[in-house]
mmCIF file of C-alpha atoms and ligand atoms in Angstrom:
data_model
loop_
_atom_site.group_PDB
_atom_site.id
_atom_site.type_symbol
_atom_site.label_atom_id
_atom_site.label_comp_id
_atom_site.label_asym_id
_atom_site.label_seq_id
_atom_site.Cartn_x
_atom_site.Cartn_y
_atom_site.Cartn_z
ATOM 1 C CA MET A 68 165.608 120.839 73.139
ATOM 2 C CA ALA A 69 163.603 117.806 71.861
ATOM 3 C CA ASN A 70 162.987 119.887 68.867
ATOM 4 C CA GLN A 71 166.537 120.694 68.194
ATOM 5 C CA ASP A 72 167.821 117.158 68.840
ATOM 6 C CA GLU A 73 164.985 116.329 65.765
ATOM 7 C CA ALA A 74 166.635 118.991 63.761
ATOM 8 C CA ASP A 75 170.411 118.120 64.003
ATOM 9 C CA GLN A 76 169.018 114.486 63.125
ATOM 10 C CA GLY A 77 167.268 115.161 60.349
ATOM 11 C CA ARG A 78 170.275 117.473 59.456
ATOM 12 C CA ASP A 79 172.234 114.128 59.845
ATOM 13 C CA LYS A 80 170.537 112.272 57.314
ATOM 14 C CA PRO A 81 173.428 110.601 54.625
ATOM 15 C CA LEU A 82 171.524 111.741 51.353
ATOM 16 C CA LEU A 83 171.222 115.302 52.751
ATOM 17 C CA ARG A 84 174.830 115.457 53.823
ATOM 18 C CA ALA A 85 175.645 114.430 50.195
ATOM 19 C CA LEU A 86 173.486 117.373 48.645
ATOM 20 C CA ARG A 87 175.079 119.449 50.793
ATOM 21 C CA GLY A 88 178.329 118.443 49.432
ATOM 22 C CA GLU A 89 179.936 116.015 51.734
ATOM 23 C CA ILE A 90 181.648 113.232 50.563
ATOM 24 C CA LEU A 91 180.566 110.507 52.523
ATOM 25 C CA GLU A 92 182.960 107.528 53.402
ATOM 26 C CA ARG A 93 180.140 105.251 52.205
ATOM 27 C CA PRO A 94 177.768 107.356 49.441
ATOM 28 C CA PRO A 95 174.182 107.055 50.222
ATOM 29 C CA PHE A 96 171.999 105.214 47.703
ATOM 30 C CA TRP A 97 168.172 104.717 46.380
ATOM 31 C CA LEU A 98 166.825 103.623 42.705
ATOM 32 C CA MET A 99 164.396 105.148 40.624
ATOM 33 C CA ARG A 100 161.435 103.331 40.729
ATOM 34 C CA GLN A 101 161.909 101.557 43.749
ATOM 35 C CA ALA A 102 158.430 101.381 44.231
ATOM 36 C CA GLY A 103 157.269 98.984 41.472
ATOM 37 C CA ARG A 104 156.391 95.829 39.289
ATOM 38 C CA TYR A 105 159.392 93.814 40.428
ATOM 39 C CA LEU A 106 158.000 93.235 43.617
ATOM 40 C CA PRO A 107 155.209 90.679 44.048
ATOM 41 C CA GLU A 108 153.915 92.846 47.191
ATOM 42 C CA TYR A 109 153.535 95.963 45.004
ATOM 43 C CA LEU A 110 151.741 93.973 42.141
ATOM 44 C CA GLU A 111 149.448 92.791 45.260
ATOM 45 C CA VAL A 112 148.513 96.168 46.400
ATOM 46 C CA ARG A 113 148.001 97.280 42.715
ATOM 47 C CA ARG A 114 145.679 94.703 41.835
ATOM 48 C CA GLN A 115 143.718 95.623 44.902
ATOM 49 C CA ALA A 116 143.804 99.410 44.251
ATOM 50 C CA GLY A 117 142.544 98.171 40.636
ATOM 51 C CA ASP A 118 143.789 101.170 39.014
ATOM 52 C CA PHE A 119 147.204 102.848 39.158
ATOM 53 C CA LEU A 120 146.440 106.705 39.409
ATOM 54 C CA THR A 121 143.653 105.186 42.669
ATOM 55 C CA LEU A 122 147.452 103.333 43.673
ATOM 56 C CA CYS A 123 148.430 107.105 43.934
ATOM 57 C CA TYR A 124 146.080 109.002 44.978
ATOM 58 C CA SER A 125 145.102 106.454 48.132
ATOM 59 C CA PRO A 126 147.023 107.404 51.130
ATOM 60 C CA ASP A 127 147.008 104.295 52.695
ATOM 61 C CA LEU A 128 148.245 102.414 49.300
ATOM 62 C CA ALA A 129 150.675 104.582 48.452
ATOM 63 C CA VAL A 130 152.495 105.101 51.865
ATOM 64 C CA GLU A 131 152.720 100.954 51.997
ATOM 65 C CA VAL A 132 153.881 100.524 48.147
ATOM 66 C CA THR A 133 156.660 103.488 48.956
ATOM 67 C CA LEU A 134 157.419 101.498 52.340
ATOM 68 C CA GLN A 135 158.112 97.909 50.529
ATOM 69 C CA PRO A 136 161.394 98.297 48.862
ATOM 70 C CA LEU A 137 162.909 99.982 52.013
ATOM 71 C CA ARG A 138 161.775 96.735 54.048
ATOM 72 C CA ARG A 139 163.639 94.803 52.230
ATOM 73 C CA PHE A 140 166.901 96.770 51.161
ATOM 74 C CA ALA A 141 166.854 99.798 53.391
ATOM 75 C CA MET A 142 167.300 102.346 51.257
ATOM 76 C CA ASP A 143 168.868 106.015 52.552
ATOM 77 C CA ALA A 144 165.898 107.294 51.171
ATOM 78 C CA ALA A 145 161.931 106.803 50.308
ATOM 79 C CA ILE A 146 160.815 108.395 46.957
ATOM 80 C CA LEU A 147 156.855 109.439 47.330
ATOM 81 C CA PHE A 148 154.932 107.356 45.143
ATOM 82 C CA ALA A 149 153.025 108.994 42.735
ATOM 83 C CA ASP A 150 153.407 109.787 38.986
ATOM 84 C CA ILE A 151 154.493 112.910 37.597
ATOM 85 C CA LEU A 152 151.068 112.908 35.006
ATOM 86 C CA VAL A 153 148.938 113.585 37.897
ATOM 87 C CA VAL A 154 150.130 117.076 37.462
ATOM 88 C CA PRO A 155 148.079 117.545 34.218
ATOM 89 C CA ASP A 156 145.508 115.341 35.630
ATOM 90 C CA ALA A 157 145.147 117.780 38.392
ATOM 91 C CA LEU A 158 145.165 120.425 35.960
ATOM 92 C CA GLY A 159 141.857 119.226 34.203
ATOM 93 C CA GLN A 160 143.393 117.105 31.248
ATOM 94 C CA PRO A 161 142.273 113.266 32.365
ATOM 95 C CA LEU A 162 144.954 111.064 32.637
ATOM 96 C CA ASN A 163 144.245 107.023 31.652
ATOM 97 C CA TYR A 164 146.538 104.025 32.465
ATOM 98 C CA ARG A 165 145.961 101.514 29.789
ATOM 99 C CA GLU A 166 147.739 98.215 30.565
ATOM 100 C CA GLY A 167 150.575 97.723 28.419
ATOM 101 C CA GLU A 168 150.190 100.834 26.860
ATOM 102 C CA GLY A 169 151.394 103.139 29.116
ATOM 103 C CA PRO A 170 149.302 107.052 29.933
ATOM 104 C CA VAL A 171 147.034 107.961 27.334
ATOM 105 C CA LEU A 172 145.906 111.908 27.376
ATOM 106 C CA GLU A 173 143.370 114.024 25.841
ATOM 107 C CA PRO A 174 145.793 115.747 23.979
ATOM 108 C CA VAL A 175 146.428 119.349 24.356
ATOM 109 C CA ARG A 176 147.725 121.054 21.106
ATOM 110 C CA SER A 177 146.968 124.910 20.932
ATOM 111 C CA VAL A 178 146.441 127.804 22.590
ATOM 112 C CA ALA A 179 142.856 127.782 22.445
ATOM 113 C CA GLU A 180 142.858 124.107 24.117
ATOM 114 C CA LEU A 181 145.065 125.446 26.628
ATOM 115 C CA SER A 182 141.423 127.138 27.869
ATOM 116 C CA ARG A 183 140.699 123.586 29.315
ATOM 117 C CA LEU A 184 143.385 124.051 31.982
ATOM 118 C CA ASP A 185 143.570 125.349 34.863
ATOM 119 C CA MET A 186 145.318 125.769 38.264
ATOM 120 C CA ALA A 187 141.793 126.460 40.791
ATOM 121 C CA GLY A 188 141.689 122.426 41.174
ATOM 122 C CA LEU A 189 144.926 121.400 41.413
ATOM 123 C CA HIS A 190 145.756 121.551 45.472
ATOM 124 C CA ASP A 191 142.360 119.597 45.758
ATOM 125 C CA ARG A 192 142.914 117.038 43.267
ATOM 126 C CA LEU A 193 146.400 116.715 45.313
ATOM 127 C CA ALA A 194 145.549 116.747 48.292
ATOM 128 C CA PRO A 195 146.034 113.094 49.036
ATOM 129 C CA VAL A 196 149.543 113.059 48.176
ATOM 130 C CA TYR A 197 150.206 115.537 50.426
ATOM 131 C CA GLU A 198 148.903 113.348 53.272
ATOM 132 C CA THR A 199 150.761 110.346 51.921
ATOM 133 C CA ILE A 200 154.050 112.794 52.640
ATOM 134 C CA ARG A 201 152.612 113.868 55.962
ATOM 135 C CA ARG A 202 152.007 109.691 56.780
ATOM 136 C CA LEU A 203 155.303 108.888 55.375
ATOM 137 C CA ARG A 204 157.432 111.312 57.847
ATOM 138 C CA GLN A 205 155.334 110.239 60.270
ATOM 139 C CA GLU A 206 156.603 106.426 59.414
ATOM 140 C CA LEU A 207 160.032 106.377 58.012
ATOM 141 C CA PRO A 208 163.679 105.370 60.245
ATOM 142 C CA PRO A 209 164.973 108.354 61.514
ATOM 143 C CA SER A 210 168.155 108.205 59.066
ATOM 144 C CA THR A 211 165.748 108.015 55.911
ATOM 145 C CA ALA A 212 165.174 111.155 53.844
ATOM 146 C CA LEU A 213 161.940 111.628 52.101
ATOM 147 C CA ILE A 214 162.242 112.772 48.095
ATOM 148 C CA GLY A 215 159.152 114.458 46.631
ATOM 149 C CA PHE A 216 159.089 114.652 42.858
ATOM 150 C CA ALA A 217 157.958 116.214 40.004
ATOM 151 C CA GLY A 218 158.295 115.784 36.214
ATOM 152 C CA ALA A 219 160.092 118.930 34.585
ATOM 153 C CA PRO A 220 157.707 120.978 32.279
ATOM 154 C CA TRP A 221 159.309 120.071 29.170
ATOM 155 C CA THR A 222 158.745 116.117 29.887
ATOM 156 C CA VAL A 223 155.187 116.688 31.058
ATOM 157 C CA ALA A 224 154.457 118.643 28.295
ATOM 158 C CA THR A 225 155.749 115.684 25.588
ATOM 159 C CA TYR A 226 152.450 113.606 27.148
ATOM 160 C CA MET A 227 150.064 116.317 27.426
ATOM 161 C CA VAL A 228 150.696 117.682 24.034
ATOM 162 C CA GLU A 229 151.585 114.285 22.389
ATOM 163 C CA GLY A 230 148.325 112.505 24.388
ATOM 164 C CA GLY A 231 150.907 109.666 25.545
ATOM 165 C CA GLY A 232 154.439 108.417 25.203
ATOM 166 C CA SER A 233 156.169 109.173 21.984
ATOM 167 C CA ARG A 234 159.086 107.864 19.905
ATOM 168 C CA ASP A 235 159.643 110.866 17.628
ATOM 169 C CA PHE A 236 158.021 114.173 19.652
ATOM 170 C CA ALA A 237 156.719 115.187 16.091
ATOM 171 C CA THR A 238 153.642 117.023 17.472
ATOM 172 C CA ILE A 239 155.481 118.545 20.136
ATOM 173 C CA LYS A 240 158.053 120.040 18.361
ATOM 174 C CA ALA A 241 156.401 121.318 15.598
ATOM 175 C CA TRP A 242 154.282 123.766 18.288
ATOM 176 C CA ALA A 243 157.717 124.238 20.205
ATOM 177 C CA TYR A 244 159.331 124.889 17.135
ATOM 178 C CA GLY A 245 156.406 126.669 14.725
ATOM 179 C CA ASP A 246 154.739 128.716 17.596
ATOM 180 C CA PRO A 247 157.319 129.207 20.215
ATOM 181 C CA ASP A 248 155.051 131.961 22.156
ATOM 182 C CA GLY A 249 151.725 129.988 22.094
ATOM 183 C CA PHE A 250 153.402 126.859 23.563
ATOM 184 C CA GLY A 251 155.618 128.930 26.100
ATOM 185 C CA GLU A 252 151.992 129.461 27.467
ATOM 186 C CA LEU A 253 151.796 125.920 28.178
ATOM 187 C CA MET A 254 155.385 125.944 29.561
ATOM 188 C CA ALA A 255 154.533 128.731 31.878
ATOM 189 C CA LEU A 256 151.223 127.536 33.200
ATOM 190 C CA LEU A 257 153.751 123.931 33.704
ATOM 191 C CA VAL A 258 156.152 125.814 35.836
ATOM 192 C CA ASP A 259 153.660 127.914 38.159
ATOM 193 C CA ALA A 260 151.750 124.610 38.738
ATOM 194 C CA THR A 261 155.005 122.379 39.442
ATOM 195 C CA THR A 262 156.344 124.978 41.550
ATOM 196 C CA GLU A 263 153.305 125.087 44.051
ATOM 197 C CA TYR A 264 152.990 121.389 43.769
ATOM 198 C CA LEU A 265 156.680 121.080 44.872
ATOM 199 C CA GLU A 266 156.189 123.835 47.820
ATOM 200 C CA ALA A 267 153.234 122.010 48.623
ATOM 201 C CA GLN A 268 155.023 118.555 49.029
ATOM 202 C CA ALA A 269 157.984 120.311 51.074
ATOM 203 C CA GLU A 270 155.122 122.013 53.337
ATOM 204 C CA ALA A 271 153.778 118.272 53.813
ATOM 205 C CA GLY A 272 157.327 117.073 55.046
ATOM 206 C CA ALA A 273 159.518 116.127 51.769
ATOM 207 C CA GLU A 274 162.584 116.832 52.500
ATOM 208 C CA VAL A 275 164.551 116.751 49.211
ATOM 209 C CA VAL A 276 162.610 116.810 45.423
ATOM 210 C CA GLN A 277 163.243 115.577 42.606
ATOM 211 C CA LEU A 278 162.683 116.619 39.110
ATOM 212 C CA PHE A 279 161.947 114.244 35.938
ATOM 213 C CA ASP A 280 163.143 115.353 32.922
ATOM 214 C CA THR A 281 163.303 111.940 31.195
ATOM 215 C CA TRP A 282 162.933 113.656 27.535
ATOM 216 C CA ALA A 283 165.844 116.103 27.773
ATOM 217 C CA GLY A 284 167.848 114.536 25.285
ATOM 218 C CA ALA A 285 164.967 114.842 22.714
ATOM 219 C CA LEU A 286 165.953 118.727 22.030
ATOM 220 C CA PRO A 287 168.781 120.426 20.325
ATOM 221 C CA GLU A 288 171.123 122.806 21.896
ATOM 222 C CA SER A 289 169.163 125.694 21.120
ATOM 223 C CA ALA A 290 165.785 123.951 22.233
ATOM 224 C CA PHE A 291 167.640 122.609 25.487
ATOM 225 C CA GLY A 292 168.395 126.076 26.884
ATOM 226 C CA ARG A 293 164.556 127.354 26.335
ATOM 227 C CA TRP A 294 162.664 124.447 27.494
ATOM 228 C CA CYS A 295 164.770 122.614 29.667
ATOM 229 C CA VAL A 296 167.002 125.097 31.668
ATOM 230 C CA GLU A 297 165.034 127.810 31.653
ATOM 231 C CA PRO A 298 161.538 126.206 33.344
ATOM 232 C CA VAL A 299 164.110 124.235 35.837
ATOM 233 C CA ALA A 300 165.820 127.423 36.273
ATOM 234 C CA GLU A 301 162.687 129.665 36.840
ATOM 235 C CA ILE A 302 161.046 126.728 39.531
ATOM 236 C CA VAL A 303 164.629 126.145 41.440
ATOM 237 C CA ARG A 304 164.810 130.255 41.731
ATOM 238 C CA ARG A 305 160.814 130.320 43.218
ATOM 239 C CA PHE A 306 161.368 127.148 45.263
ATOM 240 C CA ARG A 307 164.639 128.284 46.762
ATOM 241 C CA LYS A 308 163.090 131.268 47.875
ATOM 242 C CA SER A 309 159.907 129.690 49.815
ATOM 243 C CA HIS A 310 162.252 126.414 51.139
ATOM 244 C CA PRO A 311 166.177 127.571 51.198
ATOM 245 C CA GLU A 312 166.112 124.241 53.104
ATOM 246 C CA VAL A 313 164.939 121.837 50.918
ATOM 247 C CA PRO A 314 167.846 120.813 48.120
ATOM 248 C CA VAL A 315 166.389 120.003 44.623
ATOM 249 C CA ILE A 316 167.787 117.142 42.405
ATOM 250 C CA ALA A 317 167.457 117.434 38.654
ATOM 251 C CA PHE A 318 167.464 114.574 35.986
ATOM 252 C CA PRO A 319 167.742 115.519 32.502
ATOM 253 C CA ARG A 320 167.888 112.431 30.961
ATOM 254 C CA GLY A 321 169.769 112.218 27.949
ATOM 255 C CA ALA A 322 171.535 115.445 27.899
ATOM 256 C CA GLY A 323 174.899 114.211 26.775
ATOM 257 C CA VAL A 324 177.406 117.287 26.597
ATOM 258 C CA LEU A 325 174.884 119.664 27.920
ATOM 259 C CA TYR A 326 175.003 118.362 31.204
ATOM 260 C CA ALA A 327 177.843 120.838 31.690
ATOM 261 C CA GLY A 328 177.155 123.711 32.803
ATOM 262 C CA TYR A 329 173.274 122.507 33.671
ATOM 263 C CA ALA A 330 173.759 122.405 37.476
ATOM 264 C CA GLN A 331 175.206 125.873 36.931
ATOM 265 C CA ALA A 332 172.725 127.628 34.978
ATOM 266 C CA THR A 333 169.546 126.056 36.870
ATOM 267 C CA GLY A 334 170.765 126.325 40.424
ATOM 268 C CA VAL A 335 170.574 122.404 41.311
ATOM 269 C CA ALA A 336 172.311 120.893 44.606
ATOM 270 C CA GLY A 337 172.231 117.541 43.147
ATOM 271 C CA LEU A 338 172.488 116.361 39.455
ATOM 272 C CA GLY A 339 170.706 112.822 38.549
ATOM 273 C CA LEU A 340 173.190 110.974 35.543
ATOM 274 C CA ASP A 341 171.791 108.766 32.745
ATOM 275 C CA ALA A 342 174.011 105.891 31.969
ATOM 276 C CA THR A 343 175.677 106.499 29.286
ATOM 277 C CA VAL A 344 177.287 109.514 31.202
ATOM 278 C CA PRO A 345 181.358 108.836 30.827
ATOM 279 C CA LEU A 346 182.651 108.248 34.656
ATOM 280 C CA GLY A 347 185.772 110.157 34.515
ATOM 281 C CA TRP A 348 184.300 113.224 32.369
ATOM 282 C CA ALA A 349 181.592 113.503 34.907
ATOM 283 C CA ALA A 350 184.112 113.417 37.864
ATOM 284 C CA GLU A 351 186.138 116.298 36.110
ATOM 285 C CA THR A 352 183.617 118.077 34.810
ATOM 286 C CA LEU A 353 180.465 118.510 36.307
ATOM 287 C CA GLN A 354 181.131 117.037 40.752
ATOM 288 C CA THR A 355 182.678 120.499 41.461
ATOM 289 C CA GLY A 356 179.377 122.002 40.706
ATOM 290 C CA ALA A 357 176.954 119.801 42.204
ATOM 291 C CA THR A 358 176.173 116.595 44.239
ATOM 292 C CA LEU A 359 176.127 113.547 41.362
ATOM 293 C CA GLN A 360 173.867 110.601 41.658
ATOM 294 C CA GLY A 361 173.783 107.921 38.947
ATOM 295 C CA ASN A 362 173.959 105.806 37.080
ATOM 296 C CA LEU A 363 174.134 102.239 36.647
ATOM 297 C CA ASP A 364 172.622 100.877 33.812
ATOM 298 C CA PRO A 365 168.799 99.386 34.997
ATOM 299 C CA LEU A 366 169.605 96.395 32.553
ATOM 300 C CA MET A 367 173.188 95.547 34.606
ATOM 301 C CA LEU A 368 170.684 95.129 37.558
ATOM 302 C CA VAL A 369 168.454 92.825 35.455
ATOM 303 C CA THR A 370 172.057 90.789 35.092
ATOM 304 C CA GLY A 371 173.153 90.699 38.170
ATOM 305 C CA GLY A 372 175.767 88.808 39.576
ATOM 306 C CA GLU A 373 179.920 89.591 38.787
ATOM 307 C CA PRO A 374 178.978 91.897 35.793
ATOM 308 C CA MET A 375 176.682 94.197 38.012
ATOM 309 C CA ARG A 376 179.608 94.360 40.650
ATOM 310 C CA HIS A 377 182.033 95.281 38.494
ATOM 311 C CA GLU A 378 179.836 98.099 37.126
ATOM 312 C CA ILE A 379 178.981 99.155 40.759
ATOM 313 C CA GLY A 380 182.419 99.476 41.689
ATOM 314 C CA ARG A 381 183.926 101.416 38.532
ATOM 315 C CA ILE A 382 181.156 103.795 39.596
ATOM 316 C CA LEU A 383 182.103 104.214 43.224
ATOM 317 C CA GLU A 384 185.865 104.532 42.702
ATOM 318 C CA THR A 385 185.042 107.359 39.731
ATOM 319 C CA LEU A 386 182.765 109.588 41.429
ATOM 320 C CA GLY A 387 182.620 107.799 45.287
ATOM 321 C CA ASN A 388 185.496 110.578 45.871
ATOM 322 C CA GLY A 389 183.632 113.675 45.579
ATOM 323 C CA PRO A 390 179.828 114.640 46.961
ATOM 324 C CA PHE A 391 177.772 111.233 45.466
ATOM 325 C CA ILE A 392 174.244 109.556 45.465
ATOM 326 C CA PHE A 393 174.234 106.336 44.390
ATOM 327 C CA ASN A 394 171.175 105.095 41.794
ATOM 328 C CA LEU A 395 170.766 103.860 38.814
ATOM 329 C CA GLY A 396 170.869 105.936 35.720
ATOM 330 C CA HIS A 397 167.061 105.459 34.849
ATOM 331 C CA GLY A 398 164.424 103.271 36.837
ATOM 332 C CA ILE A 399 164.087 99.902 37.840
ATOM 333 C CA ILE A 400 162.500 98.092 35.070
ATOM 334 C CA PRO A 401 159.519 94.991 35.706
ATOM 335 C CA ALA A 402 161.840 92.131 34.482
ATOM 336 C CA THR A 403 164.093 92.779 37.746
ATOM 337 C CA PRO A 404 165.158 89.971 40.132
ATOM 338 C CA PRO A 405 164.400 91.727 43.980
ATOM 339 C CA ASP A 406 167.502 89.023 44.657
ATOM 340 C CA HIS A 407 169.888 91.973 42.350
ATOM 341 C CA VAL A 408 168.728 94.391 44.401
ATOM 342 C CA ALA A 409 169.496 93.365 47.153
ATOM 343 C CA GLU A 410 173.025 92.419 45.845
ATOM 344 C CA LEU A 411 173.089 95.769 44.866
ATOM 345 C CA ALA A 412 172.263 96.956 48.482
ATOM 346 C CA GLU A 413 174.818 94.739 49.906
ATOM 347 C CA PHE A 414 177.315 95.767 47.852
ATOM 348 C CA VAL A 415 177.247 99.537 48.079
ATOM 349 C CA ARG A 416 176.667 99.375 52.088
ATOM 350 C CA SER A 417 179.876 97.340 52.049
ATOM 351 C CA TRP A 418 182.015 99.508 50.057
ATOM 352 C CA ARG A 419 185.152 100.649 51.812
ATOM 353 C CA ALA A 420 183.716 98.664 54.948
HETATM 354 O O1 LIG B 577 159.376 104.490 43.231
HETATM 355 C C1 LIG B 577 159.404 105.430 42.149
HETATM 356 O O2 LIG B 577 160.452 105.997 41.828
HETATM 357 C C2 LIG B 577 158.402 106.365 42.906
HETATM 358 C C3 LIG B 577 157.071 106.497 41.806
HETATM 359 C C4 LIG B 577 157.295 106.985 40.526
HETATM 360 C C5 LIG B 577 156.313 106.531 39.589
HETATM 361 N N1 LIG B 577 156.519 106.978 37.812
HETATM 362 C C6 LIG B 577 156.103 104.787 39.453
HETATM 363 C C7 LIG B 577 155.102 104.273 38.364
HETATM 364 C C8 LIG B 577 157.844 107.994 39.828
HETATM 365 C C9 LIG B 577 159.228 108.795 40.325
HETATM 366 C C10 LIG B 577 157.476 108.051 38.395
HETATM 367 C C11 LIG B 577 158.362 108.876 37.332
HETATM 368 C C12 LIG B 577 157.850 108.525 36.124
HETATM 369 N N2 LIG B 577 156.358 108.568 35.532
HETATM 370 C C13 LIG B 577 158.434 109.642 34.801
HETATM 371 C C14 LIG B 577 159.733 109.879 35.142
HETATM 372 C C15 LIG B 577 160.915 108.957 35.290
HETATM 373 C C16 LIG B 577 160.910 107.956 34.375
HETATM 374 O O3 LIG B 577 160.863 106.732 34.643
HETATM 375 O O4 LIG B 577 161.080 108.182 33.185
HETATM 376 C C17 LIG B 577 157.747 109.691 33.707
HETATM 377 C C18 LIG B 577 158.118 109.546 32.224
HETATM 378 C C19 LIG B 577 156.364 108.643 34.309
HETATM 379 C C20 LIG B 577 155.039 108.372 33.172
HETATM 380 C C21 LIG B 577 154.707 106.676 33.199
HETATM 381 N N3 LIG B 577 154.237 106.582 34.771
HETATM 382 C C22 LIG B 577 155.090 106.139 32.198
HETATM 383 C C23 LIG B 577 155.331 106.702 30.824
HETATM 384 C C24 LIG B 577 154.350 105.132 32.595
HETATM 385 C C25 LIG B 577 153.943 104.012 31.989
HETATM 386 C C26 LIG B 577 155.289 103.018 31.640
HETATM 387 C C27 LIG B 577 155.352 101.880 32.865
HETATM 388 O O5 LIG B 577 156.543 101.983 33.240
HETATM 389 O O6 LIG B 577 154.484 101.137 32.900
HETATM 390 C C28 LIG B 577 153.694 105.449 34.145
HETATM 391 C C29 LIG B 577 153.394 104.206 34.950
HETATM 392 C C30 LIG B 577 154.028 103.957 36.383
HETATM 393 N N4 LIG B 577 154.395 105.250 37.285
HETATM 394 C C31 LIG B 577 153.834 102.863 37.147
HETATM 395 C C32 LIG B 577 154.946 102.936 37.826
HETATM 396 C C33 LIG B 577 155.038 102.277 39.688
HETATM 397 C C34 LIG B 577 153.726 101.514 36.438
HETATM 398 C C35 LIG B 577 152.362 101.502 36.466
HETATM 399 C C36 LIG B 577 151.535 100.429 37.119
HETATM 400 O O7 LIG B 577 152.175 99.526 37.972
HETATM 401 O O8 LIG B 577 151.120 99.580 36.233
#
């Protein structure tokens, strides 16, 4: 009976209800990058850890920074503290984070160079991440859902092929357009690794998983179908077979009008909207097929006050009458005053109250 109660209580978490398509009186909320450099207590732990990857791979510290924003703002979900680039790292492409420079990797740019990568060490390297998830499930308040995540193959591949961040994606496009079969081998490896990584997260206790496709907007229509939609659809197909109870959210940032049809084509339960997606269009065109999530401009959170409240109100009024999760349109930026996050939390929580 106790187990049954626990299971029922789990199902009642507001985030999970919204992802089943329920329209809640007050939409649940969480914020992408809710743990991070805008919080002084994060910077303190980050300093202790020394290196960003050490922080990701130390369950004690990763649990602590995951919980920090919840203590202040009581979001409806925690998102596992890790990074999308732990997957290439665990495939054998070591990763460095340089202060002010972002991630740096020794690039993989041909089928021959793919031989440097394999899945043999994947779960050993990622074991600390699974341990972080197990501990978080013990520590979270009963109504707070735990979100696991991974990068979508296209976005992860951009870092692997470019060797870090990029402005024009010239190198990866040259490979993907010029040698689609060869590039497809890298993408197939990422589909396998990402599916297994998400499955292991669900087994450790993740109740929702999100796929971040931050650079989806870099691709024209035909390539978008092949390199954004199809890999995500394949991951979702496999993941739903092994974990039908765990909903998937995808965030194809910058997809523009290609947001239409994306949820149907991939089978995701939740669709993350970037800040440029028009709200009325989203309500009419997208909300019939998926639970929507988003989409306050993170810079509005830096502004705060009346302009921010006005914009949040507009989002809630337009999307809050369908299945909806309030969030930002991209991650919190380091310049964000924590007081503004408190204002946001207060405003969303008291909406329609
Ligand atoms: O709070 C959370 O959202 C959970 C943790 C999380 C991080 N990164 C921590 C992080 C999540 C979900 C991510 C996802 C991620 N990582 C994405 C997709 C979402 C997005 O923001 O577009 C991408 C593209 C990455 C890759 C990445 N990680 C880059 C390009 C950088 C450097 C740029 C930057 O913002 O500094 C990171 C570093 C990173 N990931 C930090 C954090 C808190 C900052 C590192 C530090 O503390 O020094």
